[in-house]
Each structure stands twice: as C-alpha cells, then as structure tokens.
PDB file of C-alpha atoms in Angstrom:
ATOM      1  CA  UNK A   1      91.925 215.217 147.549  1.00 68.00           C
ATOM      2  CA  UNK A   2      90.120 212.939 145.001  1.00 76.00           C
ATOM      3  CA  UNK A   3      93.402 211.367 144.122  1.00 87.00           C
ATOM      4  CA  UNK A   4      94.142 210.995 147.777  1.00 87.00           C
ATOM      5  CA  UNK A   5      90.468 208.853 148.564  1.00 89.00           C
ATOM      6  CA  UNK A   6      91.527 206.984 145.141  1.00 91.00           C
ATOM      7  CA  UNK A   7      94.962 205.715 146.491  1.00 91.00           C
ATOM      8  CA  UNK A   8      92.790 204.448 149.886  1.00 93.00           C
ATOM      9  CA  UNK A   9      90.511 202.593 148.397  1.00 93.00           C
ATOM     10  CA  UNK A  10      93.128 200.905 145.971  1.00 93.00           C
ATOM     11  CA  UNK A  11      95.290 200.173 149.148  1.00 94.00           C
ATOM     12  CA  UNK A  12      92.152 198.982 150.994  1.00 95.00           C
ATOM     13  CA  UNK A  13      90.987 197.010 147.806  1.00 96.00           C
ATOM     14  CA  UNK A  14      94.759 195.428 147.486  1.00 96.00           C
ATOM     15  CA  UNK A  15      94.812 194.288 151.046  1.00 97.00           C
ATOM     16  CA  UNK A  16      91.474 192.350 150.612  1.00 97.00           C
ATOM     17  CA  UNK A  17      92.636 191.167 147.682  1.00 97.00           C
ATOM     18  CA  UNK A  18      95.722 189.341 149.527  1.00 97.00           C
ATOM     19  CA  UNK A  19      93.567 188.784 152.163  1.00 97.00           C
ATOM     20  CA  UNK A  20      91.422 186.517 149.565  1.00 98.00           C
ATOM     21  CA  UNK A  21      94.420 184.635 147.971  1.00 97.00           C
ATOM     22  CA  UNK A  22      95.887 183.864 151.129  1.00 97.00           C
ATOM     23  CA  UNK A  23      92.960 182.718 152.631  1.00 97.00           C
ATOM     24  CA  UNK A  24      92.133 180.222 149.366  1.00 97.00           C
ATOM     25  CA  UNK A  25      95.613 178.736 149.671  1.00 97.00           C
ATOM     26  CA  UNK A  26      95.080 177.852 153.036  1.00 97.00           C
ATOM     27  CA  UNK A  27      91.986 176.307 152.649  1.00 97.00           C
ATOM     28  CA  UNK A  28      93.609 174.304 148.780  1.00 97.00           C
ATOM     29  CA  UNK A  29      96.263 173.517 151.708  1.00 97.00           C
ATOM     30  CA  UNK A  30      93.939 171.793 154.180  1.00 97.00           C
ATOM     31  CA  UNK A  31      91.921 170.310 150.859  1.00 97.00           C
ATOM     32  CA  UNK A  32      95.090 168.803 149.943  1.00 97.00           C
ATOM     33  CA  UNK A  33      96.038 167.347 153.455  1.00 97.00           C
ATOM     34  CA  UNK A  34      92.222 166.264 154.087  1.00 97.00           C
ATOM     35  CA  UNK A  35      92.876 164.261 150.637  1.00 97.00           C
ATOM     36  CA  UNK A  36      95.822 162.581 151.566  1.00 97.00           C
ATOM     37  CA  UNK A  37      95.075 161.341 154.608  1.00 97.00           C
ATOM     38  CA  UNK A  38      91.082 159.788 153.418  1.00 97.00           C
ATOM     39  CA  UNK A  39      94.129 158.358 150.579  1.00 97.00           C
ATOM     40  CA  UNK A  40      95.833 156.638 153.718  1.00 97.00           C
ATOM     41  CA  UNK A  41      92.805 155.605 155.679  1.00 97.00           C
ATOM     42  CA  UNK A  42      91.556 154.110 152.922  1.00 97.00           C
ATOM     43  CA  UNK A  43      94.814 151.994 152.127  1.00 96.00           C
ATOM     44  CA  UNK A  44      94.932 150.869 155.708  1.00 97.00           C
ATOM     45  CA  UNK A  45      91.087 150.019 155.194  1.00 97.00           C
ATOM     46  CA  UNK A  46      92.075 147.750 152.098  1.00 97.00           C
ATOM     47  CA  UNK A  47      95.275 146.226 154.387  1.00 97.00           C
ATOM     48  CA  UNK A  48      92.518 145.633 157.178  1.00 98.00           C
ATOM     49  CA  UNK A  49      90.376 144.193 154.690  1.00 97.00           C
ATOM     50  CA  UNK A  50      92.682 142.064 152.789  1.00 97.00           C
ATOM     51  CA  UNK A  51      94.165 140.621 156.572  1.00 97.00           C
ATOM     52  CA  UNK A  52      90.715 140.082 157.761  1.00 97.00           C
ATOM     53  CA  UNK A  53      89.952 137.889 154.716  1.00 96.00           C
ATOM     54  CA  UNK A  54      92.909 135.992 154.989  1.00 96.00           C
ATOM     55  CA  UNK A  55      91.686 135.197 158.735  1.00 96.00           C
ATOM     56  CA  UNK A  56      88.665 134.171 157.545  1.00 96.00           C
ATOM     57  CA  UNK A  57      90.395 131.762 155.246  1.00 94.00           C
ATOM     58  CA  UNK A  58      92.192 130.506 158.532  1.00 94.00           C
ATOM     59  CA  UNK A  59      89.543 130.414 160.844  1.00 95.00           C
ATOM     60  CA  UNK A  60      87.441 128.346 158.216  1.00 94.00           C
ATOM     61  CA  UNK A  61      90.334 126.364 157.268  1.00 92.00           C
ATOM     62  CA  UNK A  62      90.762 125.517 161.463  1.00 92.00           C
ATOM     63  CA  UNK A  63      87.467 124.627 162.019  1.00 92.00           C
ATOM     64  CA  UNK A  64      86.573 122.479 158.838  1.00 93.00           C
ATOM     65  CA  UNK A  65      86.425 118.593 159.425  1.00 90.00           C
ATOM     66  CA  UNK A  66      89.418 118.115 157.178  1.00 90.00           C
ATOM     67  CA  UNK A  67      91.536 120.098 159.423  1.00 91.00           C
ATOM     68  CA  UNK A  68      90.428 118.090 162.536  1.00 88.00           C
ATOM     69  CA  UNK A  69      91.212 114.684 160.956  1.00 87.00           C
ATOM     70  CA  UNK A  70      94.542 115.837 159.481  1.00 86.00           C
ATOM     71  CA  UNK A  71      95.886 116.763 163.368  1.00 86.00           C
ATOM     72  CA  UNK A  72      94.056 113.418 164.531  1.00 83.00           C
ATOM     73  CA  UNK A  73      96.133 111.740 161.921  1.00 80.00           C
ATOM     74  CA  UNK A  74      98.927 113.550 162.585  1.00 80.00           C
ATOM     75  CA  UNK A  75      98.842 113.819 166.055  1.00 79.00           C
ATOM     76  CA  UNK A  76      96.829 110.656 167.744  1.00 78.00           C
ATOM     77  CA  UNK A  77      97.987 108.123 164.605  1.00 75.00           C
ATOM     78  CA  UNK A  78      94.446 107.383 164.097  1.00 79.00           C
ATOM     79  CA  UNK A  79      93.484 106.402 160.602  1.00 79.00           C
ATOM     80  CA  UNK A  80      90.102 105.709 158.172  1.00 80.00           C
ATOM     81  CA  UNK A  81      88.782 102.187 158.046  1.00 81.00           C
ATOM     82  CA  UNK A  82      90.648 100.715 155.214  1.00 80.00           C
ATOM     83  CA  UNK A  83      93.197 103.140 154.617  1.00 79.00           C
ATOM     84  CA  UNK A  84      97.062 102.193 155.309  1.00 76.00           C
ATOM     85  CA  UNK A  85      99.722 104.132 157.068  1.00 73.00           C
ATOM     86  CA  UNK A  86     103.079 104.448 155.258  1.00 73.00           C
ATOM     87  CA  UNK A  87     106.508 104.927 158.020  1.00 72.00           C
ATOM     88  CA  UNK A  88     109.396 105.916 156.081  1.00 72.00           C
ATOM     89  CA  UNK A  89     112.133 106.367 158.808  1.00 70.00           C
ATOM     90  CA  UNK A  90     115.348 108.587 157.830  1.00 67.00           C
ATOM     91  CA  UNK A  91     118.792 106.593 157.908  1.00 61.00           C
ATOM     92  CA  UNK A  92     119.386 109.165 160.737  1.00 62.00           C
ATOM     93  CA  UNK A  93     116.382 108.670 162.733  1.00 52.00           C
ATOM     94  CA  UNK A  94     116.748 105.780 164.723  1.00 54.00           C
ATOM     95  CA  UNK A  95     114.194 104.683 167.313  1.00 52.00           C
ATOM     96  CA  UNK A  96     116.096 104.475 170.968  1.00 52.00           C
ATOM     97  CA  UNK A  97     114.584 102.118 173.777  1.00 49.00           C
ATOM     98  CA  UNK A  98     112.742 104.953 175.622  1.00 48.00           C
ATOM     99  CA  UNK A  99     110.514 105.911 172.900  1.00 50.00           C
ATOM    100  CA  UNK A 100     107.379 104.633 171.817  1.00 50.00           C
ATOM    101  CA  UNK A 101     108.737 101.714 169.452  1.00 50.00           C
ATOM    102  CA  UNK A 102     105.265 100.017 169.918  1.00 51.00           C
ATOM    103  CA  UNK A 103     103.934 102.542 167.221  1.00 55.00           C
ATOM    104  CA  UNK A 104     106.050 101.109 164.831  1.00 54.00           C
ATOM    105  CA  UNK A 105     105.485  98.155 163.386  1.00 56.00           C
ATOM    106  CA  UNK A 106     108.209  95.065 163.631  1.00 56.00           C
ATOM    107  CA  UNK A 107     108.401  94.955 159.823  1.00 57.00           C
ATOM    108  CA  UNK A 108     109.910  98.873 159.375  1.00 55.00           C
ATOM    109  CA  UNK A 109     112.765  97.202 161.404  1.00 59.00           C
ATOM    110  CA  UNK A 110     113.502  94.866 158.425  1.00 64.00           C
ATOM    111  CA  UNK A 111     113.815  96.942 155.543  1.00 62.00           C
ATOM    112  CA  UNK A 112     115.922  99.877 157.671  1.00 68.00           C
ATOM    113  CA  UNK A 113     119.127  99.520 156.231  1.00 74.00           C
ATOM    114  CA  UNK A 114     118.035  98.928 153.010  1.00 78.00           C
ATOM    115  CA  UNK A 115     118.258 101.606 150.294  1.00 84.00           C
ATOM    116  CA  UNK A 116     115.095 104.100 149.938  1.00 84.00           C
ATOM    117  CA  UNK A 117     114.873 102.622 146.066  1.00 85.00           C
ATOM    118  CA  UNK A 118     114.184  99.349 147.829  1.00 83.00           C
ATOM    119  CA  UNK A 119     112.471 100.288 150.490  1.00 78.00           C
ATOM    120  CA  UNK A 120     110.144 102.193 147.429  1.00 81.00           C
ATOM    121  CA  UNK A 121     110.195  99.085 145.320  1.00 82.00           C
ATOM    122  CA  UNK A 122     109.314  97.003 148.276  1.00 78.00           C
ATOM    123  CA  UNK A 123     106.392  99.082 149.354  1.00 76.00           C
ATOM    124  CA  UNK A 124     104.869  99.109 145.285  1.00 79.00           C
ATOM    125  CA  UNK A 125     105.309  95.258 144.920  1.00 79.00           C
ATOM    126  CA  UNK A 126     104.156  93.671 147.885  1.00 69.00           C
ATOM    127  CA  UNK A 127     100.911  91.452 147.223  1.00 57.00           C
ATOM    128  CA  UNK A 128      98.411  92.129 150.089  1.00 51.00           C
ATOM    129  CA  UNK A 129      95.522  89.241 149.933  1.00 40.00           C
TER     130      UNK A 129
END
C-alpha cells in the first residue's frame, strides 16, 4: 500500500513539475515577443525621429529670409541694389514673340549665336565705368 501512495505522489509531483516548465516557456515565449516588438517600436521611434528632424530642417529652411529672396529672385526677377543679373540663354532656347522678351535685355540678342567661350570671355572682359 505504501508503494502504491509513493507512485501517487511521484505521478502527482511529475505532473506539477510539467505543469511548471510549460508554464515558464510560455511566459520566456511572451518575454521574447514583448522584446521584439519594444525592439520595433523603438526603430520606428528613431525613423519618426530622424523624419521629424529632417522636417524641421525644411520647415526652417522655408521660412528663413534666404529662402524668401531666392524664390523672389527666382520667381519675380527682383534683385539687391548693386548686384547684376547674368542671362545665359541655351542655343535651343529661343525667345518667340508671345513671350515676355521685355525681360531680356536687347544686348543678350547680340551675343546669341556666338559660342558660350565667347559669350564667357565677353561677360569677364567687359569694362563697366
């Protein structure tokens, strides 16, 4: 009878014993998921970080006075007191009668078939009193 009781209790003792191991590998399991996804939120917190710097960089760049007087340059032809503009027209690009041939000066006209090295040579020579 005693050896009876004995092989309970070791049968009871085994089956808490798998009970135990089973129950620690599903919670090194969920450890190990937990783990892997902070690993991804926190690389899509650096990408977030990284992106939001670089609009920073934009938005400060977009709203600085330099960027305003580059597109007025660009866009409106207006220019510094005392600074020159420089049209360098492309042997392709020629100026038809409907557009605005007023913005060019008569003088580009001149020197358009000449060769760029001219054109260059011209431009670094000229004598303005």
């Amino acid at each position: 009878m005693i050896k009876k009781n004995v092989k309970i209790l070791l049968g009871i003792e085994f089956l808490i014993a798998v009970y135990m191991i089973a129950t620690l590998a599903r919670s090194e399991y969920n450890s190990n998921q937990i783990e892997r996804y902070i690993v991804q939120l926190e690389s899509e917190n650096m990408q977030i970080v990284q992106e939001n710097e670089e609009l920073r960089a934009d938005f400060e760049y977009y709203t600085s006075p330099q960027y305003r007087e580059k597109m007025a340059k660009q866009n409106q032809g207006k220019v510094n007191p005392g600074e020159k503009v420089l049209v360098l027209l492309d042997e392709k690009n020629e100026i038809g009668e409907d557009s605005e041939q007023s913005l060019v000066p008569d003088k580009v006209f001149e020197h358009k078939n000449l060769p760029q090295w001219k054109k260059w040579l011209k431009y670094f020579t000229r004598i303005d009193v």
